[in-house]
PDB file of C-alpha atoms in Angstrom:
ATOM      1  CA  ASP A  38      18.272  -6.587   4.033  1.00  0.00           C
ATOM      2  CA  ALA A  39      15.474  -7.141   6.808  1.00  0.00           C
ATOM      3  CA  GLY A  40      13.032  -5.233   5.045  1.00  0.00           C
ATOM      4  CA  VAL A  41      10.626  -3.119   7.148  1.00  0.00           C
ATOM      5  CA  ILE A  42       9.819  -4.806  10.418  1.00  0.00           C
ATOM      6  CA  GLN A  43       6.736  -4.491  12.468  1.00  0.00           C
ATOM      7  CA  SER A  44       5.720  -5.745  16.045  1.00  0.00           C
ATOM      8  CA  PRO A  45       3.522  -7.212  17.079  1.00  0.00           C
ATOM      9  CA  ARG A  46       2.481  -9.387  14.473  1.00  0.00           C
ATOM     10  CA  HIS A  47      -1.064  -9.852  16.045  1.00  0.00           C
ATOM     11  CA  GLU A  48      -2.583  -7.995  19.178  1.00  0.00           C
ATOM     12  CA  VAL A  49      -5.969  -8.576  20.921  1.00  0.00           C
ATOM     13  CA  THR A  50      -6.964  -6.218  22.900  1.00  0.00           C
ATOM     14  CA  GLU A  51     -10.173  -4.882  24.909  1.00  0.00           C
ATOM     15  CA  MET A  52     -12.031  -2.254  24.052  1.00  0.00           C
ATOM     16  CA  GLY A  53     -10.526   0.899  25.964  1.00  0.00           C
ATOM     17  CA  GLN A  54      -7.216  -0.416  26.355  1.00  0.00           C
ATOM     18  CA  GLU A  55      -4.154   1.398  25.211  1.00  0.00           C
ATOM     19  CA  VAL A  56      -2.328  -0.157  21.961  1.00  0.00           C
ATOM     20  CA  THR A  57       1.065   0.317  20.511  1.00  0.00           C
ATOM     21  CA  LEU A  58       2.183  -0.596  17.381  1.00  0.00           C
ATOM     22  CA  ARG A  59       5.927  -0.309  16.679  1.00  0.00           C
ATOM     23  CA  CYS A  60       7.789  -0.005  13.067  1.00  0.00           C
ATOM     24  CA  LYS A  61      11.571  -0.143  12.073  1.00  0.00           C
ATOM     25  CA  PRO A  62      11.978   0.901   8.647  1.00  0.00           C
ATOM     26  CA  ILE A  63      14.787  -0.025   6.015  1.00  0.00           C
ATOM     27  CA  SER A  64      17.847   1.431   7.188  1.00  0.00           C
ATOM     28  CA  GLY A  65      19.158   4.334   5.014  1.00  0.00           C
ATOM     29  CA  HIS A  66      15.383   5.100   4.120  1.00  0.00           C
ATOM     30  CA  ASN A  67      14.138   8.650   5.270  1.00  0.00           C
ATOM     31  CA  SER A  68      10.549   8.389   4.814  1.00  0.00           C
ATOM     32  CA  LEU A  69       7.980   6.294   6.658  1.00  0.00           C
ATOM     33  CA  PHE A  70       4.336   5.663   6.419  1.00  0.00           C
ATOM     34  CA  TRP A  71       1.431   4.199   8.560  1.00  0.00           C
ATOM     35  CA  TYR A  72      -1.619   2.967   6.577  1.00  0.00           C
ATOM     36  CA  ARG A  73      -4.543   0.950   7.769  1.00  0.00           C
ATOM     37  CA  GLN A  74      -6.278  -1.750   5.794  1.00  0.00           C
ATOM     38  CA  THR A  75     -10.077  -2.727   6.027  1.00  0.00           C
ATOM     39  CA  MET A  76     -12.417  -4.372   4.047  1.00  0.00           C
ATOM     40  CA  MET A  77     -14.657  -1.570   4.080  1.00  0.00           C
ATOM     41  CA  ARG A  78     -12.278   1.327   3.462  1.00  0.00           C
ATOM     42  CA  GLY A  79      -9.520  -0.313   1.867  1.00  0.00           C
ATOM     43  CA  LEU A  80      -5.869   1.028   2.090  1.00  0.00           C
ATOM     44  CA  GLU A  81      -5.749   4.427   3.909  1.00  0.00           C
ATOM     45  CA  LEU A  82      -2.881   6.553   4.386  1.00  0.00           C
ATOM     46  CA  LEU A  83      -2.917   7.682   8.171  1.00  0.00           C
ATOM     47  CA  ILE A  84       0.234   9.629   8.254  1.00  0.00           C
ATOM     48  CA  TYR A  85       3.853  10.022   7.044  1.00  0.00           C
ATOM     49  CA  PHE A  86       7.031  11.134   8.292  1.00  0.00           C
ATOM     50  CA  ASN A  87      10.297  12.475   6.188  1.00  0.00           C
ATOM     51  CA  ASN A  88      13.331  12.706   8.282  1.00  0.00           C
ATOM     52  CA  ASN A  89      11.558  11.643  11.034  1.00  0.00           C
ATOM     53  CA  VAL A  90       9.361  14.910  11.013  1.00  0.00           C
ATOM     54  CA  PRO A  91       5.480  14.222  10.606  1.00  0.00           C
ATOM     55  CA  ILE A  92       4.534  15.796   7.259  1.00  0.00           C
ATOM     56  CA  ASP A  93       0.946  14.914   6.754  1.00  0.00           C
ATOM     57  CA  ASP A  94      -1.298  13.544   9.580  1.00  0.00           C
ATOM     58  CA  SER A  95      -4.743  14.512   7.581  1.00  0.00           C
ATOM     59  CA  GLY A  96      -5.370  10.786   7.733  1.00  0.00           C
ATOM     60  CA  MET A  97      -5.293  10.015  11.039  1.00  0.00           C
ATOM     61  CA  PRO A  98      -8.826   9.410  11.821  1.00  0.00           C
ATOM     62  CA  GLU A  99      -9.138  11.080  15.655  1.00  0.00           C
ATOM     63  CA  ASP A 100      -7.512  12.481  18.425  1.00  0.00           C
ATOM     64  CA  ARG A 101      -7.309   8.874  19.911  1.00  0.00           C
ATOM     65  CA  PHE A 102      -4.564   8.076  17.127  1.00  0.00           C
ATOM     66  CA  SER A 103      -1.039   9.441  17.575  1.00  0.00           C
ATOM     67  CA  ALA A 104       2.078   8.485  15.754  1.00  0.00           C
ATOM     68  CA  LYS A 105       5.931   9.225  16.498  1.00  0.00           C
ATOM     69  CA  MET A 106       9.201   8.876  15.327  1.00  0.00           C
ATOM     70  CA  PRO A 107      11.958   9.782  17.857  1.00  0.00           C
ATOM     71  CA  ASN A 108      14.849   8.582  15.529  1.00  0.00           C
ATOM     72  CA  ALA A 109      15.621   7.363  11.947  1.00  0.00           C
ATOM     73  CA  SER A 110      15.032   3.793  13.062  1.00  0.00           C
ATOM     74  CA  PHE A 111      11.930   3.384  14.821  1.00  0.00           C
ATOM     75  CA  SER A 112       8.095   4.783  15.105  1.00  0.00           C
ATOM     76  CA  THR A 113       5.172   4.280  16.764  1.00  0.00           C
ATOM     77  CA  LEU A 114       1.391   4.366  16.285  1.00  0.00           C
ATOM     78  CA  LYS A 115      -0.663   4.390  19.349  1.00  0.00           C
ATOM     79  CA  ILE A 116      -4.291   4.291  19.979  1.00  0.00           C
ATOM     80  CA  GLN A 117      -5.596   5.408  23.030  1.00  0.00           C
ATOM     81  CA  PRO A 118      -8.336   4.335  24.122  1.00  0.00           C
ATOM     82  CA  SER A 119      -9.011   1.736  21.668  1.00  0.00           C
ATOM     83  CA  GLU A 120     -12.562   0.998  20.197  1.00  0.00           C
ATOM     84  CA  PRO A 121     -13.943  -2.043  18.052  1.00  0.00           C
ATOM     85  CA  ARG A 122     -13.995  -0.180  14.877  1.00  0.00           C
ATOM     86  CA  ASP A 123     -10.319   0.265  15.190  1.00  0.00           C
ATOM     87  CA  SER A 124     -10.005  -3.356  14.107  1.00  0.00           C
ATOM     88  CA  ALA A 125      -7.777  -3.519  10.890  1.00  0.00           C
ATOM     89  CA  VAL A 126      -4.337  -4.432   9.613  1.00  0.00           C
ATOM     90  CA  TYR A 127      -1.883  -1.558  10.083  1.00  0.00           C
ATOM     91  CA  PHE A 128       0.766  -1.380   7.878  1.00  0.00           C
ATOM     92  CA  CYS A 129       4.171   0.504   7.869  1.00  0.00           C
ATOM     93  CA  ALA A 130       6.094   1.535   4.801  1.00  0.00           C
ATOM     94  CA  SER A 131       9.280   3.107   4.397  1.00  0.00           C
ATOM     95  CA  SER A 132      10.924   4.704   1.018  1.00  0.00           C
ATOM     96  CA  THR A 133      14.081   6.915   0.293  1.00  0.00           C
ATOM     97  CA  THR A 134      13.927  10.156  -1.603  1.00  0.00           C
ATOM     98  CA  SER A 135      17.183   9.399  -3.346  1.00  0.00           C
ATOM     99  CA  GLY A 136      17.659   6.519  -5.974  1.00  0.00           C
ATOM    100  CA  SER A 137      14.402   5.273  -7.061  1.00  0.00           C
ATOM    101  CA  PRO A 138      11.987   7.926  -5.642  1.00  0.00           C
ATOM    102  CA  HIS A 139       8.454   7.012  -4.000  1.00  0.00           C
ATOM    103  CA  GLU A 140       8.530   3.289  -4.210  1.00  0.00           C
ATOM    104  CA  GLN A 141       7.462   2.330  -0.940  1.00  0.00           C
ATOM    105  CA  TYR A 142       8.645  -1.008   1.154  1.00  0.00           C
ATOM    106  CA  PHE A 143       5.666  -2.453   3.323  1.00  0.00           C
ATOM    107  CA  GLY A 144       5.930  -4.446   6.157  1.00  0.00           C
ATOM    108  CA  PRO A 145       4.282  -7.632   7.394  1.00  0.00           C
ATOM    109  CA  GLY A 146       1.534  -5.505   8.847  1.00  0.00           C
ATOM    110  CA  THR A 147       0.020  -6.011  12.391  1.00  0.00           C
ATOM    111  CA  ARG A 148      -3.679  -7.322  12.681  1.00  0.00           C
ATOM    112  CA  LEU A 149      -5.349  -5.475  15.239  1.00  0.00           C
ATOM    113  CA  THR A 150      -8.933  -6.806  16.740  1.00  0.00           C
ATOM    114  CA  VAL A 151     -10.448  -4.932  19.488  1.00  0.00           C
ATOM    115  CA  THR A 152     -13.352  -6.796  21.162  1.00  0.00           C
TER     116      THR A 152
ATOM    117  CA  ALA B 222      -4.604  15.707  -5.445  1.00  0.00           C
ATOM    118  CA  GLN B 223      -4.337  12.599  -7.455  1.00  0.00           C
ATOM    119  CA  SER B 224      -7.111  10.042  -7.653  1.00  0.00           C
ATOM    120  CA  VAL B 225      -6.970   6.342  -9.059  1.00  0.00           C
ATOM    121  CA  SER B 226      -9.640   4.352  -9.986  1.00  0.00           C
ATOM    122  CA  GLN B 227      -9.549   0.496 -10.521  1.00  0.00           C
ATOM    123  CA  HIS B 228     -12.704  -0.560 -12.364  1.00  0.00           C
ATOM    124  CA  ASN B 229     -13.228  -4.259 -11.179  1.00  0.00           C
ATOM    125  CA  HIS B 230     -13.382  -5.107  -7.437  1.00  0.00           C
ATOM    126  CA  HIS B 231     -13.463  -8.771  -7.971  1.00  0.00           C
ATOM    127  CA  VAL B 232     -12.205 -11.158 -10.977  1.00  0.00           C
ATOM    128  CA  ILE B 233     -12.616 -14.755 -11.307  1.00  0.00           C
ATOM    129  CA  LEU B 234     -10.291 -16.761 -13.955  1.00  0.00           C
ATOM    130  CA  SER B 235      -9.560 -20.005 -14.645  1.00  0.00           C
ATOM    131  CA  GLU B 236      -5.870 -21.199 -14.846  1.00  0.00           C
ATOM    132  CA  ALA B 237      -4.062 -19.870 -18.235  1.00  0.00           C
ATOM    133  CA  ALA B 238      -6.764 -17.110 -19.045  1.00  0.00           C
ATOM    134  CA  SER B 239      -5.591 -14.111 -19.948  1.00  0.00           C
ATOM    135  CA  LEU B 240      -5.501 -11.160 -17.219  1.00  0.00           C
ATOM    136  CA  GLU B 241      -6.470  -7.700 -17.705  1.00  0.00           C
ATOM    137  CA  LEU B 242      -7.139  -5.245 -14.792  1.00  0.00           C
ATOM    138  CA  GLY B 243      -8.007  -1.726 -15.384  1.00  0.00           C
ATOM    139  CA  CYS B 244      -6.413   1.408 -13.667  1.00  0.00           C
ATOM    140  CA  ASN B 245      -7.114   4.724 -14.385  1.00  0.00           C
ATOM    141  CA  TYR B 246      -5.574   7.879 -12.661  1.00  0.00           C
ATOM    142  CA  SER B 247      -6.598  11.445 -12.470  1.00  0.00           C
ATOM    143  CA  TYR B 248      -3.750  14.222 -11.913  1.00  0.00           C
ATOM    144  CA  GLY B 249      -2.835  17.293 -14.023  1.00  0.00           C
ATOM    145  CA  GLY B 250       0.698  16.799 -14.068  1.00  0.00           C
ATOM    146  CA  THR B 251       3.271  13.830 -14.686  1.00  0.00           C
ATOM    147  CA  VAL B 252       3.160  10.612 -12.401  1.00  0.00           C
ATOM    148  CA  ASN B 253       5.052   7.722 -11.323  1.00  0.00           C
ATOM    149  CA  LEU B 254       2.880   4.512 -11.703  1.00  0.00           C
ATOM    150  CA  PHE B 255       2.722   1.204  -9.575  1.00  0.00           C
ATOM    151  CA  TRP B 256       1.261  -1.786  -9.155  1.00  0.00           C
ATOM    152  CA  TYR B 257       1.189  -3.716  -6.054  1.00  0.00           C
ATOM    153  CA  VAL B 258       0.243  -7.512  -5.051  1.00  0.00           C
ATOM    154  CA  GLN B 259      -0.940  -8.333  -1.782  1.00  0.00           C
ATOM    155  CA  TYR B 260      -1.181 -12.487  -1.369  1.00  0.00           C
ATOM    156  CA  PRO B 261      -3.545 -13.774   0.911  1.00  0.00           C
ATOM    157  CA  GLY B 262      -2.307 -13.070   4.434  1.00  0.00           C
ATOM    158  CA  GLN B 263       0.538 -11.085   3.305  1.00  0.00           C
ATOM    159  CA  HIS B 264       1.859  -7.254   2.973  1.00  0.00           C
ATOM    160  CA  LEU B 265       1.917  -5.341  -0.249  1.00  0.00           C
ATOM    161  CA  GLN B 266       4.575  -6.445  -2.671  1.00  0.00           C
ATOM    162  CA  LEU B 267       5.904  -4.543  -5.595  1.00  0.00           C
ATOM    163  CA  LEU B 268       4.920  -6.011  -8.801  1.00  0.00           C
ATOM    164  CA  LEU B 269       6.173  -3.323 -11.066  1.00  0.00           C
ATOM    165  CA  LYS B 270       6.404   0.394 -11.721  1.00  0.00           C
ATOM    166  CA  TYR B 271       6.689   3.031 -14.182  1.00  0.00           C
ATOM    167  CA  PHE B 272       8.497   6.231 -13.858  1.00  0.00           C
ATOM    168  CA  SER B 273       9.670   7.183 -17.638  1.00  0.00           C
ATOM    169  CA  GLY B 274      10.701   5.680 -20.762  1.00  0.00           C
ATOM    170  CA  ASP B 275       9.271   2.604 -22.429  1.00  0.00           C
ATOM    171  CA  PRO B 276       5.595   2.958 -21.578  1.00  0.00           C
ATOM    172  CA  LEU B 277       5.457  -1.060 -21.394  1.00  0.00           C
ATOM    173  CA  VAL B 278       6.846  -2.240 -18.327  1.00  0.00           C
ATOM    174  CA  LYS B 279       7.481  -5.877 -17.221  1.00  0.00           C
ATOM    175  CA  GLY B 280       7.421  -6.973 -13.898  1.00  0.00           C
ATOM    176  CA  ILE B 281       7.878 -10.021 -11.689  1.00  0.00           C
ATOM    177  CA  LYS B 282       6.065 -13.174 -12.377  1.00  0.00           C
ATOM    178  CA  GLY B 283       5.067 -12.411 -16.056  1.00  0.00           C
ATOM    179  CA  PHE B 284       3.122  -9.433 -15.520  1.00  0.00           C
ATOM    180  CA  GLU B 285       3.344  -6.296 -17.360  1.00  0.00           C
ATOM    181  CA  ALA B 286       1.726  -2.909 -17.581  1.00  0.00           C
ATOM    182  CA  GLU B 287       1.251  -0.165 -20.232  1.00  0.00           C
ATOM    183  CA  PHE B 288       1.190   3.564 -19.367  1.00  0.00           C
ATOM    184  CA  ILE B 289      -1.189   5.455 -21.864  1.00  0.00           C
ATOM    185  CA  LYS B 290      -1.027   8.879 -21.045  1.00  0.00           C
ATOM    186  CA  SER B 291      -3.740  10.110 -23.242  1.00  0.00           C
ATOM    187  CA  LYS B 292      -6.293   7.988 -21.637  1.00  0.00           C
ATOM    188  CA  PHE B 293      -4.640   8.464 -17.824  1.00  0.00           C
ATOM    189  CA  SER B 294      -4.156   4.575 -17.648  1.00  0.00           C
ATOM    190  CA  PHE B 295      -1.987   2.020 -16.198  1.00  0.00           C
ATOM    191  CA  ASN B 296      -3.536  -1.406 -17.053  1.00  0.00           C
ATOM    192  CA  LEU B 297      -2.190  -4.440 -15.760  1.00  0.00           C
ATOM    193  CA  ARG B 298      -1.588  -7.674 -17.849  1.00  0.00           C
ATOM    194  CA  LYS B 299      -0.783 -11.454 -18.049  1.00  0.00           C
ATOM    195  CA  PRO B 300      -1.052 -13.711 -20.948  1.00  0.00           C
ATOM    196  CA  SER B 301      -1.524 -16.816 -18.673  1.00  0.00           C
ATOM    197  CA  VAL B 302      -2.619 -16.662 -15.048  1.00  0.00           C
ATOM    198  CA  GLN B 303      -1.826 -19.527 -12.804  1.00  0.00           C
ATOM    199  CA  TRP B 304      -3.639 -20.586  -9.328  1.00  0.00           C
ATOM    200  CA  SER B 305      -0.735 -18.755  -7.518  1.00  0.00           C
ATOM    201  CA  ASP B 306      -1.496 -15.291  -8.892  1.00  0.00           C
ATOM    202  CA  THR B 307      -4.787 -15.100  -6.655  1.00  0.00           C
ATOM    203  CA  ALA B 308      -4.158 -12.278  -4.604  1.00  0.00           C
ATOM    204  CA  GLU B 309      -5.302  -8.525  -4.415  1.00  0.00           C
ATOM    205  CA  TYR B 310      -4.025  -6.044  -6.697  1.00  0.00           C
ATOM    206  CA  PHE B 311      -3.407  -2.818  -6.367  1.00  0.00           C
ATOM    207  CA  CYS B 312      -2.884   0.358  -8.730  1.00  0.00           C
ATOM    208  CA  ALA B 313      -1.028   3.461  -7.072  1.00  0.00           C
ATOM    209  CA  VAL B 314       0.309   6.477  -8.307  1.00  0.00           C
ATOM    210  CA  ASN B 315       2.049   9.651  -7.330  1.00  0.00           C
ATOM    211  CA  ALA B 316       3.209  12.855  -8.568  1.00  0.00           C
ATOM    212  CA  LYS B 317       6.793  13.434  -9.883  1.00  0.00           C
ATOM    213  CA  SER B 318       6.795  17.353  -8.936  1.00  0.00           C
ATOM    214  CA  GLY B 319       8.059  17.611  -5.473  1.00  0.00           C
ATOM    215  CA  TYR B 320       7.594  14.765  -2.990  1.00  0.00           C
ATOM    216  CA  SER B 321       4.308  13.202  -2.674  1.00  0.00           C
ATOM    217  CA  THR B 322       2.652  10.081  -1.060  1.00  0.00           C
ATOM    218  CA  LEU B 323       1.365   7.101  -2.818  1.00  0.00           C
ATOM    219  CA  THR B 324      -2.676   7.200  -3.482  1.00  0.00           C
ATOM    220  CA  PHE B 325      -3.682   3.809  -4.030  1.00  0.00           C
ATOM    221  CA  GLY B 326      -6.855   2.339  -5.760  1.00  0.00           C
ATOM    222  CA  LYS B 327      -9.620   0.415  -3.881  1.00  0.00           C
ATOM    223  CA  GLY B 328      -7.764  -2.876  -5.005  1.00  0.00           C
ATOM    224  CA  THR B 329      -9.075  -5.711  -7.586  1.00  0.00           C
ATOM    225  CA  MET B 330      -9.509  -9.262  -5.638  1.00  0.00           C
ATOM    226  CA  LEU B 331      -8.203 -11.930  -8.091  1.00  0.00           C
ATOM    227  CA  LEU B 332      -9.401 -15.663  -7.919  1.00  0.00           C
ATOM    228  CA  VAL B 333      -7.923 -17.963 -10.237  1.00  0.00           C
ATOM    229  CA  SER B 334      -9.649 -21.316 -10.098  1.00  0.00           C
ATOM    230  CA  PRO B 335      -7.320 -24.339 -10.848  1.00  0.00           C
TER     231      PRO B 335
END
């Protein structure tokens, strides 16, 4: 099993630019989660999808953030325009509601630096 | 909504010392409990989990945790730590009823000196 795949692994961009982070969940998993990790705030849930439908986006910080899941094997998190305070590691995780419920498998993360 | 409290932000131990990291949660119903570990520069990995049954659960790398329902606690233990255990440890909880997301604690950074 390839695990959760995220790209890019590192992204450096200038303030004001659009940033798109990508995630491929584990095949067969029907839930997908986007998290942000910073020193100050720890691990924060931004949004999660169940069967490709956004269930809870209350963690999305502002309208500059948007997420989509067009199909079961792909999701994007977009920041437009980006700001220096968006610098963080963004993790994608997936899980299944069958078998061992609620156990989430994390991807390697994307380290975003906005200058 | 549930919440998770990890009492220690940083713990420093020498190799072979015993480890106990505290975790308390707040929720009125039944829960699933998890410990995740994040090694430097890596992603979160599941260390162990409790769903039901024996409240003493054993995980990878010699770690174990005990669920004490009356204390709303799920402390992580290891009898003898190694330098390679240096990492950040996260306790997490979610409600059994319906489908709910994981709520993570703030994490405890463990530094093991050789």
